[in-house]
Coordinates of C-alpha atoms in Angstrom, one line a residue:
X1 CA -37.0 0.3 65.0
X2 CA -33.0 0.8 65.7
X3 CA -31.7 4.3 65.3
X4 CA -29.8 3.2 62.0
X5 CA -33.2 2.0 60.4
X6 CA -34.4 5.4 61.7
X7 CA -31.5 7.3 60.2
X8 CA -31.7 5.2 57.1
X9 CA -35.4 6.2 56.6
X10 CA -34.7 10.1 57.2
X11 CA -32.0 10.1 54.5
X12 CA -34.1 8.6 52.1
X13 CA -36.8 10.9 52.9
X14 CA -34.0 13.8 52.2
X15 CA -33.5 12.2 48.8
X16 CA -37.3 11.9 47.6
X17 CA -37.4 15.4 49.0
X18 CA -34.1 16.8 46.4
X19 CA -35.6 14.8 43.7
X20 CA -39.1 16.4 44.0
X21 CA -37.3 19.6 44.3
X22 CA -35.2 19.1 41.3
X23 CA -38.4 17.9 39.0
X24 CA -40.7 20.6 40.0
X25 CA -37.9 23.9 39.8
X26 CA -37.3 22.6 36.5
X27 CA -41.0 23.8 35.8
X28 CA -41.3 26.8 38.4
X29 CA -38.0 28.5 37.4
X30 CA -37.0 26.8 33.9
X31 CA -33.6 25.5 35.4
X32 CA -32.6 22.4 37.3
X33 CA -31.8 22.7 40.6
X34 CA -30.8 20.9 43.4
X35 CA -29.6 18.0 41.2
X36 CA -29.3 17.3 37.3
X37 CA -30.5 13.7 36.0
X38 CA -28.4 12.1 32.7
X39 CA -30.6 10.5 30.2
X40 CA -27.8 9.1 27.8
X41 CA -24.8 7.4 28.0
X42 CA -22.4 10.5 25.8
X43 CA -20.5 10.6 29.9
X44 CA -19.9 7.0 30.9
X45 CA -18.5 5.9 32.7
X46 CA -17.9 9.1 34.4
X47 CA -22.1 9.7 34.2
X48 CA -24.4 7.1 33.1
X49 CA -27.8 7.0 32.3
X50 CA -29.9 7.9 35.5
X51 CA -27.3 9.2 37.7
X52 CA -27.7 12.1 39.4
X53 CA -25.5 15.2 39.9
X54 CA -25.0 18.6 41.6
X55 CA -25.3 21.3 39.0
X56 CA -23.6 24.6 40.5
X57 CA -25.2 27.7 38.6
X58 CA -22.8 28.6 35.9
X59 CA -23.0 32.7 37.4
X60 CA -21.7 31.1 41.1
X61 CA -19.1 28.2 39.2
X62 CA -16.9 31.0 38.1
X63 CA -14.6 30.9 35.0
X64 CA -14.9 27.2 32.8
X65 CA -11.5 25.5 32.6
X66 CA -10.5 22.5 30.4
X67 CA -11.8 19.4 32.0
X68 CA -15.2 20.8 33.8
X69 CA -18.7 19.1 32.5
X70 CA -20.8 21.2 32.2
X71 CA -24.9 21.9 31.3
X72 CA -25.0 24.1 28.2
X73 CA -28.0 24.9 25.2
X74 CA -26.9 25.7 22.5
X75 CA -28.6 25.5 19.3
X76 CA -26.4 23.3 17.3
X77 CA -26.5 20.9 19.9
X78 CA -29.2 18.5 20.4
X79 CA -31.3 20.9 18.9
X80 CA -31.2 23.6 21.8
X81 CA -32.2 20.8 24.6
X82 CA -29.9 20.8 27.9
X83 CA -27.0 18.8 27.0
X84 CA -24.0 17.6 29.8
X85 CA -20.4 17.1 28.3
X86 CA -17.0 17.8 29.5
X87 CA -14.8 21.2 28.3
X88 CA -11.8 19.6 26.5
X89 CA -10.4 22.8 24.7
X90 CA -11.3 26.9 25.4
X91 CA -10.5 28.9 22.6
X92 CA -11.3 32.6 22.1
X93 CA -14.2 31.6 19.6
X94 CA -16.0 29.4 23.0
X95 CA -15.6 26.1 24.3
X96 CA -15.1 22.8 22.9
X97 CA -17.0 20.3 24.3
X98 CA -17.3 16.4 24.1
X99 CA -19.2 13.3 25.5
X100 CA -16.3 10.8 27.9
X101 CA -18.2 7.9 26.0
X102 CA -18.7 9.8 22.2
X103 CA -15.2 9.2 20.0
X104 CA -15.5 13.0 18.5
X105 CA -16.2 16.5 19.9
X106 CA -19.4 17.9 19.4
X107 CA -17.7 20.3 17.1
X108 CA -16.5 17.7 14.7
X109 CA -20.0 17.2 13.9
X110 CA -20.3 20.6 12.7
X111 CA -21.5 22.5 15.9
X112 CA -20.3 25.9 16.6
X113 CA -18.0 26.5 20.0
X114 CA -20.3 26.3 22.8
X115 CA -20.3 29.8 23.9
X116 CA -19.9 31.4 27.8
X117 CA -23.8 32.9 27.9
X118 CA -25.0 29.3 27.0
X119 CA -23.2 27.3 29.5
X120 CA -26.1 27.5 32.4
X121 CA -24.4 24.9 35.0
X122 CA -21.0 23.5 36.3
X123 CA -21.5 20.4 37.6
X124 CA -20.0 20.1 41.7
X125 CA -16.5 17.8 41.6
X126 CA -14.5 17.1 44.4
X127 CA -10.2 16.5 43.5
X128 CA -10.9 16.6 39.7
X129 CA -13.9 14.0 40.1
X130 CA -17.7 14.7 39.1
X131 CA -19.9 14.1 41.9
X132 CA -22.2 11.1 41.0
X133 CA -25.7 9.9 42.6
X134 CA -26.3 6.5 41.5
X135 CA -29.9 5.6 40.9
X136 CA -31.5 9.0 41.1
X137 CA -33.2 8.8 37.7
X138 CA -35.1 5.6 38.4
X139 CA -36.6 7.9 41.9
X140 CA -37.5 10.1 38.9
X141 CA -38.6 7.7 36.4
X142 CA -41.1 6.1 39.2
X143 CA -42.0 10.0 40.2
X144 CA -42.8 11.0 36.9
X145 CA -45.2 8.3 36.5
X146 CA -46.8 8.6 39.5
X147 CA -47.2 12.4 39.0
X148 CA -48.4 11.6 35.4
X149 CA -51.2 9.3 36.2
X150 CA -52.1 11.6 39.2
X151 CA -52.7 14.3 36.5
X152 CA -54.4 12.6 34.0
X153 CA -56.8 11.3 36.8
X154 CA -57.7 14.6 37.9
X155 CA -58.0 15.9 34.7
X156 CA -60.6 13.2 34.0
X157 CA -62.6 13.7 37.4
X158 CA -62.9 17.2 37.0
X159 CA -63.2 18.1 33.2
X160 CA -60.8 20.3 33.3
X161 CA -56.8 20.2 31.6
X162 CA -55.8 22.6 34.3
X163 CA -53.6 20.0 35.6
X164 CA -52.0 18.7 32.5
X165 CA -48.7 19.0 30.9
X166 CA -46.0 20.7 33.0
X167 CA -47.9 23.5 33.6
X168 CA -49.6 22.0 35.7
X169 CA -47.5 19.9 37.5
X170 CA -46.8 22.3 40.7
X171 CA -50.7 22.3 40.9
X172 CA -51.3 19.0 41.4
X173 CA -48.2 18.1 43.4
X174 CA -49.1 21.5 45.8
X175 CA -52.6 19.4 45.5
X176 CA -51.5 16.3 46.7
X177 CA -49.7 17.5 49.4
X178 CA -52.5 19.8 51.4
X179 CA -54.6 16.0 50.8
X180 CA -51.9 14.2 52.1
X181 CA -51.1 16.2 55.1
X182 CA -54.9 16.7 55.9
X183 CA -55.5 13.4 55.6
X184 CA -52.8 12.5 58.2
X185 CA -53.9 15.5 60.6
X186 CA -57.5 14.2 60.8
X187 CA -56.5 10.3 61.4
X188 CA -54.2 11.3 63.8
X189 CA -56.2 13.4 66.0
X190 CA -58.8 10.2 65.7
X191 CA -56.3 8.5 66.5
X192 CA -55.3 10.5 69.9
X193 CA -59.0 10.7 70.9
X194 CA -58.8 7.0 71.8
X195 CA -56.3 7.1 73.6
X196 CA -53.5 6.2 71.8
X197 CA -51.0 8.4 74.3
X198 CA -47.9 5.8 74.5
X199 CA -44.5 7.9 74.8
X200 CA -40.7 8.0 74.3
X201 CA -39.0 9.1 77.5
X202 CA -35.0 8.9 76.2
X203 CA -33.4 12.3 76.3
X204 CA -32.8 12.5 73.0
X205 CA -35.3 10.7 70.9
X206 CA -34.8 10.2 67.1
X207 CA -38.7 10.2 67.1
X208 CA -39.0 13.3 68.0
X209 CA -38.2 16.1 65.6
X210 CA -38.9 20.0 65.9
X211 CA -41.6 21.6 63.9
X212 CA -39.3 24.8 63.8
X213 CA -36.2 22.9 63.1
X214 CA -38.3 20.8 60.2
X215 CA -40.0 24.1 58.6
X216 CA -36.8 26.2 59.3
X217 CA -35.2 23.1 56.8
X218 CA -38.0 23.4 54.2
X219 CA -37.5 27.2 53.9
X220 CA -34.0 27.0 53.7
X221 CA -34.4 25.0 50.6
X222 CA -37.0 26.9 49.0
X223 CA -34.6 30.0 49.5
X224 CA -32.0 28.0 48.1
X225 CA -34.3 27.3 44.8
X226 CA -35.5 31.1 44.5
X227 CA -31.9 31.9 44.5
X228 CA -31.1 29.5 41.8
X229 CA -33.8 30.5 40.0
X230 CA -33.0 34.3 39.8
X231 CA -29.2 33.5 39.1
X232 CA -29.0 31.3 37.1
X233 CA -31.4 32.7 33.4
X234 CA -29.4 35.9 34.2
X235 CA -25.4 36.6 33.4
X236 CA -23.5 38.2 31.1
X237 CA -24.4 38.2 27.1
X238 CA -20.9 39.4 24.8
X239 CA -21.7 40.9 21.0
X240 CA -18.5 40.7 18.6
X241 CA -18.1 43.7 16.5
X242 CA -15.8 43.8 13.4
X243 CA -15.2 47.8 12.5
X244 CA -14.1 47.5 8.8
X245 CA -13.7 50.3 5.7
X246 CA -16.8 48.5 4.3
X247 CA -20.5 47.5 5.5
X248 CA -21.1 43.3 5.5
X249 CA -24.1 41.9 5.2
X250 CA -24.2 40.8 8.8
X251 CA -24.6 42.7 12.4
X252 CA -21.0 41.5 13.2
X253 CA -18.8 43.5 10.6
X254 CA -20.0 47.1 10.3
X255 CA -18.4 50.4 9.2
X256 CA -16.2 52.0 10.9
X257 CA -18.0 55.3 13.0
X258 CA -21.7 53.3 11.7
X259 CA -24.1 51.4 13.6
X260 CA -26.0 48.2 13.8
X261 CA -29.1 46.7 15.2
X262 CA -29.1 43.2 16.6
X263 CA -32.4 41.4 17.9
X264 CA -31.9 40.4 21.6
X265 CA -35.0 38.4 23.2
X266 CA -35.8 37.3 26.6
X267 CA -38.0 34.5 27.3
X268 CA -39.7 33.0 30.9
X269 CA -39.4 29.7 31.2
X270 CA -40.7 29.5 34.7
X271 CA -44.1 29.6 36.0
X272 CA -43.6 32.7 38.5
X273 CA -43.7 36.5 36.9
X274 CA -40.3 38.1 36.8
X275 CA -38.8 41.5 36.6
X276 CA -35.5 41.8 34.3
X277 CA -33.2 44.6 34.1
X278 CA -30.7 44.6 31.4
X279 CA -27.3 47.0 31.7
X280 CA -24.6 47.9 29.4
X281 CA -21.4 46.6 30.4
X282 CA -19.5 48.6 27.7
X283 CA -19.2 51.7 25.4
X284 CA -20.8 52.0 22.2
X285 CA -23.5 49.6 23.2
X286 CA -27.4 50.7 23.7
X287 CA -30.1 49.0 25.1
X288 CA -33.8 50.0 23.5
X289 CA -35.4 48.2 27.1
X290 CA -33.4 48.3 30.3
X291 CA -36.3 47.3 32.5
X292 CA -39.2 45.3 31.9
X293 CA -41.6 42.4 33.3
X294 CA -42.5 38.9 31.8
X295 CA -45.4 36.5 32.9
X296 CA -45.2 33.0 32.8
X297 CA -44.0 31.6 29.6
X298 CA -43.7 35.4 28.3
X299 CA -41.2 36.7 25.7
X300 CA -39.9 40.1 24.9
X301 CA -38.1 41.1 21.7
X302 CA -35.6 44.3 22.2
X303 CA -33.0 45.8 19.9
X304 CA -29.6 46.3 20.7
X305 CA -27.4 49.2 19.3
X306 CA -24.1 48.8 18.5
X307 CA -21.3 51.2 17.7
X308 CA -18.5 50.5 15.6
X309 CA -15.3 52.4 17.1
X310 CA -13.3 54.6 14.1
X311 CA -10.1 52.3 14.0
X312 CA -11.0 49.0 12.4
X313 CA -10.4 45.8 14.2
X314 CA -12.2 42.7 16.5
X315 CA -14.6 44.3 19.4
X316 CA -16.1 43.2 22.1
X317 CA -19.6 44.2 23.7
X318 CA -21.3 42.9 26.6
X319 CA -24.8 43.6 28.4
X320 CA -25.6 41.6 32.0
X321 CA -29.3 40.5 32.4
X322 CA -30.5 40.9 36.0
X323 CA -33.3 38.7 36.5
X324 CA -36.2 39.1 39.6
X325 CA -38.9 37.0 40.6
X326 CA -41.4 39.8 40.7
X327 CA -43.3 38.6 44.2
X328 CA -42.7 42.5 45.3
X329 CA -44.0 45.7 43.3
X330 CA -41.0 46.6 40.2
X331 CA -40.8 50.0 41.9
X332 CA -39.5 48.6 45.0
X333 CA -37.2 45.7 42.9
X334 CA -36.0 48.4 40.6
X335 CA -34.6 50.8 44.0
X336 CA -33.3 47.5 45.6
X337 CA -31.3 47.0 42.4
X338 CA -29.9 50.6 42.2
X339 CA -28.6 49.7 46.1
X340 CA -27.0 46.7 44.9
X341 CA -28.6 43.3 43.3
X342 CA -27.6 41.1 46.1
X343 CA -29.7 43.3 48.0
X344 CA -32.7 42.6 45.6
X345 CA -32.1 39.1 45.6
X346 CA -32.0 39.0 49.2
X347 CA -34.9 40.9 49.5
X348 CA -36.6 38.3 47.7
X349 CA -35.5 35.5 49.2
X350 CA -36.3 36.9 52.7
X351 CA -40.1 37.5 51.3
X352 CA -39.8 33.7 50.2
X353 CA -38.5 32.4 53.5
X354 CA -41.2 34.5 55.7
X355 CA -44.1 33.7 53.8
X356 CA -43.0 29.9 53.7
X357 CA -42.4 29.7 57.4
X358 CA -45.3 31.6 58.4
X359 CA -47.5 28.8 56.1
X360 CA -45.0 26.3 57.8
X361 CA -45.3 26.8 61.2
X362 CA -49.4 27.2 61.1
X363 CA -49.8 24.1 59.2
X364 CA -47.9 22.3 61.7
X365 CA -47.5 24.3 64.8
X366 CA -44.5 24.9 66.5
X367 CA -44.4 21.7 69.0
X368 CA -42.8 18.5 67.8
X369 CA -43.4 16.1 65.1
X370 CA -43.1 12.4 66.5
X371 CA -42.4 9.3 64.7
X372 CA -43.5 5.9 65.7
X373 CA -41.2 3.3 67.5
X374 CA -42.7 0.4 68.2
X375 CA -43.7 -1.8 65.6
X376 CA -47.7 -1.5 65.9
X377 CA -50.0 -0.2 63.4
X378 CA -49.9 3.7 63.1
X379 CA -52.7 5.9 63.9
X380 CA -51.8 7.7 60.5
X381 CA -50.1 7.4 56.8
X382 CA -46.4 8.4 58.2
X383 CA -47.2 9.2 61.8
X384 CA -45.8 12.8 60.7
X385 CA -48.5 14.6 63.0
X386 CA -48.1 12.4 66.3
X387 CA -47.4 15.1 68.4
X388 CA -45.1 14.5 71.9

């Protein structure tokens, strides 16, 4: 096998890799990430139907200008689901958005202004142009049907609907893979004991790859998805307050020197347990709940207290939710965060990267990894554990 077949079969490896990453952070932390598949034509030609893209997590993307597409739920969009379309117009109400291929704004249908705390991605562009992967949604068509049918027939052989539906998804693919990589391990020591010793001698051998460098790789990008998945639920949430002469029936216009109540609920979309600190950003503003934890799939309902200044006019008042995957006690997240959150998140991500190379590095030692080369029939299903 030439070096370019070689190199050829690594980067597609990378890509199977990103898209697996991509479908199964959508269920572990609730957000995409890693890369964003479209399934509709609103963007062609600049995104068509199954191409991939880079979403950059709206809290790292910085402030939304005209002409960024962008990821954004909003309820009077599609119904809540993710939707991508491109910022035409920012006004002081939110952001107008559109579809390249749709003839109106989403607006013009009767959608409010897509607003800052609902825009959860940027999507990465280089000179003014969307960065595109062609093809990546039919990797994830053929992926989800694999993964379906993989859970449905465990399902049926043991009784159980553990694995079903999305929940179980990280399951059965964490599942397949300690049955895939066991199965390699034992054929390939068969393999070895008879005899099968042949060797690359070149200096530098593309067959050869580093079990530190590989699992070093694999942590990286499971840092890189627990860092995502902290960021990007979190951010900034702004309240408009009107202070008039006169009470309205509505938590937006109240009396001037009174106060109002407005619901404010956090949900966890992900699978893993997190710890969520909420802060006031401004004056007149209290939070019922600063700290608190959520399971998987939990929800907690707060109120928020609002203060209406004594001169009457437009006000604005903001709260930032801090959001922690709780893999260390809340005690211990809670002091990180009074240092500084990046020291929290790092924290974390630090636990994540230890724990994943420690698992790494036992599972597959700390030799090398070595590829075939010859064209011969291998002593195992990807030759991943013939060892130099």
């Amino acid at each position: 096998m030439g070096v370019v077949n070689r190199i050829a079969n690594w980067l597609l490896l990378v890509l199977l890799v990103l898209v697996a990453v991509a479908l199964v952070s959508t269920v572990v932390i609730g957000q995409p990430a890693v890369l964003g598949v479209i399934e509709s034509g609103s963007m062609e030609p600049t995104l068509s139907t199954g191409d991939g893209y880079v979403p950059i997590p709206a809290v790292l993307a910085g402030d939304v200008e005209t002409g960024d597409v962008v990821t954004f739920e909003s309820s009077g969009i599609e119904g809540g689901q993710p939707t991508t379309h491109r910022v035409v117009e920012v006004t002081e109400s939110g952001y107008i958005t559109k579809g390249d291929a749709n003839p109106v704004t989403d607006q013009d249908t009767g959608a409010p202004p897509v607003a800052a705390e609902e825009i959860t991605a940027v999507a990465l562009a280089v000179n003014g142009d969307v960065v595109r992967i062609p093809g990546v949604g039919v990797v994830v068509g053929l992926l989800r049907g694999g993964i379906s049918w993989l859970q449905e027939t465990l399902a049926s052989l043991f009784g159980t609907d553990l694995f079903g539906g999305e929940r179980g998804l990280a399951l059965t693919l964490f599942g397949a893979g300690i049955a895939l990589l066991g199965t390699e391990f034992i054929v390939e020591r068969r393999g070895r004991s008879r005899g099968d010793r042949s060797r690359s001698r070149s200096r530098f051998d593309w067959n050869r790859i580093d079990n530190k460098l590989l699992v070093g790789g694999l942590v990286v990008l499971l840092m890189l998805v627990a860092t995502v998945g902290m960021l990007v639920p979190a951010g900034s949430t702004t309240f408009e307050l009107i202070s008039a002469e006169s009470d309205a029936e509505t938590p937006r216009v109240t009396q001037v020197g009174g106060t109002t109540e407005r619901p404010f609920v956090v949900e966890n979309g992900g699978l893993l347990p997190v710890r969520v600190i909420v802060e006031s950003e401004s004056n007149g503003l209290t939070v019922e709940d600063e700290r608190f934890s959520l399971s998987r799939g939990g929800v907690h309902e707060q109120t928020i207290t609002t203060s209406a200044p004594q001169q009457t006019g437009l006000y604005r008042r903001s709260i930032t939710e801090y959001r922690y995957f709780q893999l260390l006690p809340p005690a211990v997240i809670d002091s990180l965060h009074e240092v500084h959150p990046a020291a929290a998140l790092l924290a974390i991500d630090l636990l994540v990267g230890v724990v994943a190379g420690s698992v790494g590095l036992l599972a597959v030692g700390t030799g090398r990894l070595r590829t075939r080369s010859r064209s011969r029939p291998r002593s195992g299903l990807t030759g991943l554990f013939d060892r130099r």
